[in-house]
Structures are given as structure tokens and as C-alpha cells.
PDB file of C-alpha atoms in Angstrom:
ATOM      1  CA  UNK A 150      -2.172 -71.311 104.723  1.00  0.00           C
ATOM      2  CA  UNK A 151      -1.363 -68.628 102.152  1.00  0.00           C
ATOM      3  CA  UNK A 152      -3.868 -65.462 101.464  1.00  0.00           C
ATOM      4  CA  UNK A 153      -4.532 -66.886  98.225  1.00  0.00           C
ATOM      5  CA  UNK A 154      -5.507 -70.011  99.959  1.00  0.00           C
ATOM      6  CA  UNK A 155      -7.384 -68.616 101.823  1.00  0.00           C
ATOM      7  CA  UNK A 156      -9.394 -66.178  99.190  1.00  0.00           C
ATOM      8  CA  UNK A 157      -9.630 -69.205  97.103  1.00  0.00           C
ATOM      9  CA  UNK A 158     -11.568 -71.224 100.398  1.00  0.00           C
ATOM     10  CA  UNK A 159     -13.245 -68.147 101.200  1.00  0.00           C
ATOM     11  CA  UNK A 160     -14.434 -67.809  97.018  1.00  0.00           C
ATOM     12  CA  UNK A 161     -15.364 -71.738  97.028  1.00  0.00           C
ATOM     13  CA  UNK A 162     -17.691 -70.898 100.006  1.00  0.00           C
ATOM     14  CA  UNK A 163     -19.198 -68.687  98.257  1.00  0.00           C
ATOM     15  CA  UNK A 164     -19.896 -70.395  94.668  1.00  0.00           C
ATOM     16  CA  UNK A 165     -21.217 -73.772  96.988  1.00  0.00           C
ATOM     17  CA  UNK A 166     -23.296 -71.695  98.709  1.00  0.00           C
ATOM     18  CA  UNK A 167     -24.833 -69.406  95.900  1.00  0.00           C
ATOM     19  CA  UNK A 168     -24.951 -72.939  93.780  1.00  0.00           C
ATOM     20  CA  UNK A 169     -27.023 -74.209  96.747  1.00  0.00           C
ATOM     21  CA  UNK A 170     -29.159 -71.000  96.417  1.00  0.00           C
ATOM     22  CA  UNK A 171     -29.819 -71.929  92.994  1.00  0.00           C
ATOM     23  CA  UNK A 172     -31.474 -74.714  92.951  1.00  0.00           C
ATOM     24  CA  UNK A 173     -32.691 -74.022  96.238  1.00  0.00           C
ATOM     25  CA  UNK A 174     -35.003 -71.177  95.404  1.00  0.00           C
ATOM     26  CA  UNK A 175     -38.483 -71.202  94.082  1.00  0.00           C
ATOM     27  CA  UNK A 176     -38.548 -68.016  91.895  1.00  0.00           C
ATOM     28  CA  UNK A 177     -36.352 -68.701  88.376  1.00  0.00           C
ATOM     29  CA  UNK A 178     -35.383 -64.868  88.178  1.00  0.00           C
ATOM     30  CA  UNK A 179     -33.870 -65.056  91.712  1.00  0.00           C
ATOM     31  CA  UNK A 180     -32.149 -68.510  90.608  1.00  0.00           C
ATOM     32  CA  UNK A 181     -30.433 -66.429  87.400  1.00  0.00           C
ATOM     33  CA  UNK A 182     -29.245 -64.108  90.106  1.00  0.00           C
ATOM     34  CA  UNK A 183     -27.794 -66.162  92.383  1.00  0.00           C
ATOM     35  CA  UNK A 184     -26.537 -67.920  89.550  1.00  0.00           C
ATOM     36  CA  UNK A 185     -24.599 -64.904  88.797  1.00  0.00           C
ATOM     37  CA  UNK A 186     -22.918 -64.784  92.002  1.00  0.00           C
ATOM     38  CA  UNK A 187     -21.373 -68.501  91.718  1.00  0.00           C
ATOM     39  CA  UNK A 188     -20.085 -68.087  88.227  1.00  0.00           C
ATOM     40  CA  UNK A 189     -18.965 -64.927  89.363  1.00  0.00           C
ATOM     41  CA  UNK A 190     -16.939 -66.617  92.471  1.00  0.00           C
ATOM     42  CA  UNK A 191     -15.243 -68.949  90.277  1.00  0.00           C
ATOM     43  CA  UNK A 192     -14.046 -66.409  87.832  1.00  0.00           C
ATOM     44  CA  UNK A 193     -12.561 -64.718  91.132  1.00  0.00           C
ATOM     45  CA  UNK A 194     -10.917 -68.581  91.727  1.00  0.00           C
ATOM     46  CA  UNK A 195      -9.519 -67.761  88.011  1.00  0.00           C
ATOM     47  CA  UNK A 196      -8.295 -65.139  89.468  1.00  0.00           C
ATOM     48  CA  UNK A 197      -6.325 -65.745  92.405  1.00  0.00           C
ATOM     49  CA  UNK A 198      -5.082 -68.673  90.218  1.00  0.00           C
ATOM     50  CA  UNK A 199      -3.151 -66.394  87.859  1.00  0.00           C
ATOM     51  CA  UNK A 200      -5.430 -67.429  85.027  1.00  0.00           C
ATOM     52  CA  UNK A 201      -6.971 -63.798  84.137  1.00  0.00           C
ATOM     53  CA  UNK A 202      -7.695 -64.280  80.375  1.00  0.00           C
ATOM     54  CA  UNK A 203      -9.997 -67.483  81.571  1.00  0.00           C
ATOM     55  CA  UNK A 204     -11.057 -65.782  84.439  1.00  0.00           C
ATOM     56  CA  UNK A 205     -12.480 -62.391  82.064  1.00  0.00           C
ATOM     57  CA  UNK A 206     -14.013 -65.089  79.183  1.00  0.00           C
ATOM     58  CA  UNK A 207     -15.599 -66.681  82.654  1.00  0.00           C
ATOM     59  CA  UNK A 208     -17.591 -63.106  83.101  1.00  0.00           C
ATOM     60  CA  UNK A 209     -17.835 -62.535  79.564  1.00  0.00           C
ATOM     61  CA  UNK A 210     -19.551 -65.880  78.588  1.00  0.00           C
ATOM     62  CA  UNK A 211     -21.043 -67.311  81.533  1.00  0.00           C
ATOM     63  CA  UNK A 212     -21.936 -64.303  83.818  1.00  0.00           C
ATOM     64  CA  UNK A 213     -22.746 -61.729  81.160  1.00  0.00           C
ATOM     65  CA  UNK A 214     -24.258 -64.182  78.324  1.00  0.00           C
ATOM     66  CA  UNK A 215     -25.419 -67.226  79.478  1.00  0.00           C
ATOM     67  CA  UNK A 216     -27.232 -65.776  82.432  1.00  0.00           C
ATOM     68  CA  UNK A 217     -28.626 -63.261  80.285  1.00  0.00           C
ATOM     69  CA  UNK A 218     -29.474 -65.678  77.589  1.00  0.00           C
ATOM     70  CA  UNK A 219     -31.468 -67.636  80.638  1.00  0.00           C
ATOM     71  CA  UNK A 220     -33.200 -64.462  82.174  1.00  0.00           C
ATOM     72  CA  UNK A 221     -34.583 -63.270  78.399  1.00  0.00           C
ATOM     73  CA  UNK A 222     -35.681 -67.096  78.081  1.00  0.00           C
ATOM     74  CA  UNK A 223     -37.852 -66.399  81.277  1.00  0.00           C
ATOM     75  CA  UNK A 224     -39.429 -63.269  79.889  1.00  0.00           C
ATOM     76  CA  UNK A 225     -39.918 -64.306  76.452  1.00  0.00           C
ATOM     77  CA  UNK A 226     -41.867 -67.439  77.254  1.00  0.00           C
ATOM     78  CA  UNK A 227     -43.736 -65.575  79.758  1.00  0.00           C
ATOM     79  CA  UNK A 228     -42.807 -68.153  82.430  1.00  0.00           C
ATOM     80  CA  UNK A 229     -44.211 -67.624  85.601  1.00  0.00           C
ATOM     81  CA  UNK A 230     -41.445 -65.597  87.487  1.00  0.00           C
ATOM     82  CA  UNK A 231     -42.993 -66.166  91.201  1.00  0.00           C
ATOM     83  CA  UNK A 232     -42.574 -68.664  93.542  1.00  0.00           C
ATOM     84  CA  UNK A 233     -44.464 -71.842  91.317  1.00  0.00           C
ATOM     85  CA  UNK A 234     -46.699 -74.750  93.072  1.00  0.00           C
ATOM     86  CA  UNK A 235     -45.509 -77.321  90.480  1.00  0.00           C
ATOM     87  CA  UNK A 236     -42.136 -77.375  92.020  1.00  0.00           C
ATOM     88  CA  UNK A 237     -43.245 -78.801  95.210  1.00  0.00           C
ATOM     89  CA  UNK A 238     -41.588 -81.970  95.049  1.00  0.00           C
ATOM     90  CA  UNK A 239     -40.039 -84.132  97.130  1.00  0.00           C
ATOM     91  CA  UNK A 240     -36.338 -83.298  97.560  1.00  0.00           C
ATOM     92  CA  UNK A 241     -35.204 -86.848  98.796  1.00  0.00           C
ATOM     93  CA  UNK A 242     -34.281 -87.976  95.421  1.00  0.00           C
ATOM     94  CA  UNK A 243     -32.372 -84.843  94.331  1.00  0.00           C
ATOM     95  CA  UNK A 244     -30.467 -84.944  97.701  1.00  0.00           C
ATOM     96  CA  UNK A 245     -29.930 -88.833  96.960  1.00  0.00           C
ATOM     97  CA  UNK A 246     -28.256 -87.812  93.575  1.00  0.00           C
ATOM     98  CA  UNK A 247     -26.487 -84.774  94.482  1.00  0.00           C
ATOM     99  CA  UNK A 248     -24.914 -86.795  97.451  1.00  0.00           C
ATOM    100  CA  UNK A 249     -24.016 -89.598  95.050  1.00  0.00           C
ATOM    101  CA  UNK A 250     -22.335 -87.373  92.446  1.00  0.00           C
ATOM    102  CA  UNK A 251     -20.526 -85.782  95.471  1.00  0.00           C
ATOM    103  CA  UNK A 252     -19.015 -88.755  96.618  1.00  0.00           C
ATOM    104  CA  UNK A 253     -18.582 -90.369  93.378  1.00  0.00           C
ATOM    105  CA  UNK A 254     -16.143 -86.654  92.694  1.00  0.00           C
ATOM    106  CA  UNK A 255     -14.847 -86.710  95.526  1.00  0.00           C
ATOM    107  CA  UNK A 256     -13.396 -90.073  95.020  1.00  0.00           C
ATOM    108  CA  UNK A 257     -12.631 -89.371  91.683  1.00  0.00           C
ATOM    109  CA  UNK A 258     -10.137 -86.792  92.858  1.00  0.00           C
ATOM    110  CA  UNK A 259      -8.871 -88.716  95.925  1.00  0.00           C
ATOM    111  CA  UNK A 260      -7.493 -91.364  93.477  1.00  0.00           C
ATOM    112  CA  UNK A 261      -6.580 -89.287  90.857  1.00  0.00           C
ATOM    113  CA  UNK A 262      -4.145 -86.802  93.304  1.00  0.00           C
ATOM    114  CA  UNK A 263      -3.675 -89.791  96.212  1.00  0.00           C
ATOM    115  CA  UNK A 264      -3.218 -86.875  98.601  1.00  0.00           C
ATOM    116  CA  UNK A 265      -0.282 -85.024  96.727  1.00  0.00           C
ATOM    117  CA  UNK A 266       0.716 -82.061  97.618  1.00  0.00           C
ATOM    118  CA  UNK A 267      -0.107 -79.566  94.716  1.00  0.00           C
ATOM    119  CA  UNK A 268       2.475 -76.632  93.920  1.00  0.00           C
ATOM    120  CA  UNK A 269       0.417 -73.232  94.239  1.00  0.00           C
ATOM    121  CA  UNK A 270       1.061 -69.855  91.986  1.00  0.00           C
ATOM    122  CA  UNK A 271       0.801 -69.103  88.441  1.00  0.00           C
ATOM    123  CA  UNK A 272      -1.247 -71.604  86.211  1.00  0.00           C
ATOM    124  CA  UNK A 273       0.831 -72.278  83.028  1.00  0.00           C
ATOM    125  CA  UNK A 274      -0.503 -71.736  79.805  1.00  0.00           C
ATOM    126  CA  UNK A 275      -3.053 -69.298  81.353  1.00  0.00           C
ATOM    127  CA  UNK A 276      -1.799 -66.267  79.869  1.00  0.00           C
ATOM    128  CA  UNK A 277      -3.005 -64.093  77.328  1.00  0.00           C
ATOM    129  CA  UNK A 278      -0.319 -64.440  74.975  1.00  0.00           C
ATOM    130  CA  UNK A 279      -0.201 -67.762  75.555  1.00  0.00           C
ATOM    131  CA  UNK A 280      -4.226 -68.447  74.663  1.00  0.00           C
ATOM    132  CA  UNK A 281      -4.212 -65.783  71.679  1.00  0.00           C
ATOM    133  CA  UNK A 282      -1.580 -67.874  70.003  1.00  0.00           C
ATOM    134  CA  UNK A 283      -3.552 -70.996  70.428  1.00  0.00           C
ATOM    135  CA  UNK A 284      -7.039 -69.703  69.674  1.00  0.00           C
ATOM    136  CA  UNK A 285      -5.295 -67.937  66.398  1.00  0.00           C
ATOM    137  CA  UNK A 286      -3.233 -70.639  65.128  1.00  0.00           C
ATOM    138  CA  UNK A 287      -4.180 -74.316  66.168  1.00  0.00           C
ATOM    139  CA  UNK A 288      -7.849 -73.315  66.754  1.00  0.00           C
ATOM    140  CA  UNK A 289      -9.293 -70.818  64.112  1.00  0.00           C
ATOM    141  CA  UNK A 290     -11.624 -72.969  62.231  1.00  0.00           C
ATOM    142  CA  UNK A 291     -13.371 -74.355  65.394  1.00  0.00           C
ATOM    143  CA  UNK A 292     -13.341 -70.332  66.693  1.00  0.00           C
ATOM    144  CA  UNK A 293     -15.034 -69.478  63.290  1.00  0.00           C
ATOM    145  CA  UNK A 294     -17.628 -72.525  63.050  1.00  0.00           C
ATOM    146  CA  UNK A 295     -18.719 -71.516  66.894  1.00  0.00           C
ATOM    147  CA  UNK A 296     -19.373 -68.020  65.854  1.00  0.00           C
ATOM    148  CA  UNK A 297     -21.607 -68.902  62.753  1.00  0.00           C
ATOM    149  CA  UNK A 298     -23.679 -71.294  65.362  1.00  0.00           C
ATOM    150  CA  UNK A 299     -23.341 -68.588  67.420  1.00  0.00           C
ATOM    151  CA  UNK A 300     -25.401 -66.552  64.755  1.00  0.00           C
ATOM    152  CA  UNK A 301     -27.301 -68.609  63.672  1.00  0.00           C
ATOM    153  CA  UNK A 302     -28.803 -68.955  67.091  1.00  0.00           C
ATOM    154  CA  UNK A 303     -29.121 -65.147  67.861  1.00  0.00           C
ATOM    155  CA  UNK A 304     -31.285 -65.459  64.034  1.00  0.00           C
ATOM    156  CA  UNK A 305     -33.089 -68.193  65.538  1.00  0.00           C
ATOM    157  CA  UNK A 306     -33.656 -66.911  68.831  1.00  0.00           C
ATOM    158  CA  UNK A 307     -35.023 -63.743  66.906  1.00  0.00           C
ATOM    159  CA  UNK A 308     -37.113 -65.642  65.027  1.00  0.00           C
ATOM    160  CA  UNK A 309     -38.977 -67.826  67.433  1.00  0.00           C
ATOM    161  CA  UNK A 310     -39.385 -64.495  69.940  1.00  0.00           C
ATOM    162  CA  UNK A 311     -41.156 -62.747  67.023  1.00  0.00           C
ATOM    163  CA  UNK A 312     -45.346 -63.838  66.898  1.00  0.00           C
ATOM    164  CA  UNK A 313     -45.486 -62.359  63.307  1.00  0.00           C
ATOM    165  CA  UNK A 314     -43.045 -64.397  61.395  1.00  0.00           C
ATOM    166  CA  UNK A 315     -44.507 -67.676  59.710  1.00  0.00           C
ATOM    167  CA  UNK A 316     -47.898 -65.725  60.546  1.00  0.00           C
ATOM    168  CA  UNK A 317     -50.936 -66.399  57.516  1.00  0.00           C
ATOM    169  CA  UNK A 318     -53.312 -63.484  56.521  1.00  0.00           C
ATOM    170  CA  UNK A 319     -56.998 -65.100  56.488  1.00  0.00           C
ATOM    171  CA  UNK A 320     -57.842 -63.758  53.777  1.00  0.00           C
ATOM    172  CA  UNK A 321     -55.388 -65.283  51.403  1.00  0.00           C
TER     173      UNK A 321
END
């Protein structure tokens, strides 16, 4: 076993665990941050892969948008941030489907590798250069069409957070 072997076991330890934390916990805000720290481990998996420009738009994106995107959610619909009563459920039937989807993966990738030995170091194609050309040649229309939805929901998001728009004067 190689060091990057092992920091790659040691980093999937981590995002399992802080993924189990996740939907483990009763408080959402708590949930966001452990979310944080899985997305966060498999960016560092990016990492020791050789694959740094997906490993940065992996903090960029997920760590530093998405998870901020889900934390303003929280305080703009003035969920309850606390531990909540309604999520007392039984956790049989999410164990029953997690287990199932875990299994069902796992023997997705036993017959698609049939126990092949696969060659570490560098991931091809994961370079900077390599991406920039892509993104700037074969993908620039789909780039440009995600960052007017993009807008449009930052606009929309605005819009919805804000109790005066779309509000009538009762005297009109």
C-alpha cells in the first residue's frame, strides 16, 4: 500500500463517516456542516488523484455554494434549526434502502472491474489545460446557458426571499 493509498482510505473514511453524520443528525444546520466535511474529503480524493482543477471546482461549487445555498435556505424559510420531533421516524426502512443501494453498487462495480487491478497516479484529462480547452471550445454554449439559469435563479431566489415584492397597497 502506497501513501496515496492510504490518504485516499484514510479520506474515504472520512466522507462515509461525515455522510453518515448527515443524515444521522437531527439539527439541519449541523447536517450543512457535516455536509461540508464529506464534500470536502472527496475534493481531497481529487486531490491525491492528480485531478486538482476538479478537485478546486469540488470546493468551489459544492463546499462553498451548494452548502451555502442550503444553509441560507434554512434561514430564509425560518425552518426550525433545533433538533425537530417530526423527524422521529422509524429508521428500518431507510437502513433497508441504504443497504440495498449499497449492495446493488457494490455489485455494480464488482462486475464492471471483475477484480482488475487498477493502475494508480495521475488521472488523464484532469488537468487544467486540458479542461480549459474543453470547457472553451467543445462546451461554451452549455457553459453560457448554465450561467443565465444560474442568474436567473440568484433573481429568483431574490425575489421569493423579499416579503414586499408582488405585495398590494389596501387602499388601491
Amino acid at each position: 500500500m502506497t501513501g496515496v493509498d492510504a490518504v485516499m482510505l484514510a479520506l474515504g473514511a472520512v466522507a462515509v463517516g461525515a455522510g453518515a453524520m448527515v443524515v444521522g443528525t437531527r439539527h439541519v444546520v449541523r447536517a450543512g456542516l457535516w455536509l461540508v466535511v464529506a464534500l470536502g474529503a472527496v475534493a481531497g480524493i481529487y486531490l491525491a488523484l492528480g485531478a486538482e482543477v476538479v478537485a478546486w471546482v469540488q470546493v468551489l461549487i459544492y463546499v462553498g455554494a451548494v452548502v451555502v445555498l442550503l444553509l441560507f435556505a434554512v434561514m430564509l424559510t425560518r425552518a426550525p434549526i433545533g433538533a425537530s420531533d417530526d423527524l422521529d421516524r422509524s429508521r428500518w426502512p431507510g437502513a433497508l434502502v441504504g443497504g440495498g443501494a449499497a449492495l446493488g453498487l457494490g455489485a455494480l462495480f464488482v462486475d464492471a472491474y471483475r477484480w482488475t487491478r487498477v493502475s494508480g497516479g495521475v488521472v488523464p484529462g484532469g488537468g487544467a489545460d486540458t479542461i480549459g480547452t474543453a470547457v472553451f471550445t467543445d462546451w461554451v454554449l452549455p457553459f453560457e446557458v448554465l450561467s443565465v439559469l444560474l442568474l436567473s435563479a440568484l433573481v429568483g431566489a431574490i425575489v421569493v426571499s423579499r416579503p414586499d415584492v408582488g405585495a398590494r397597497d389596501g387602499g388601491a
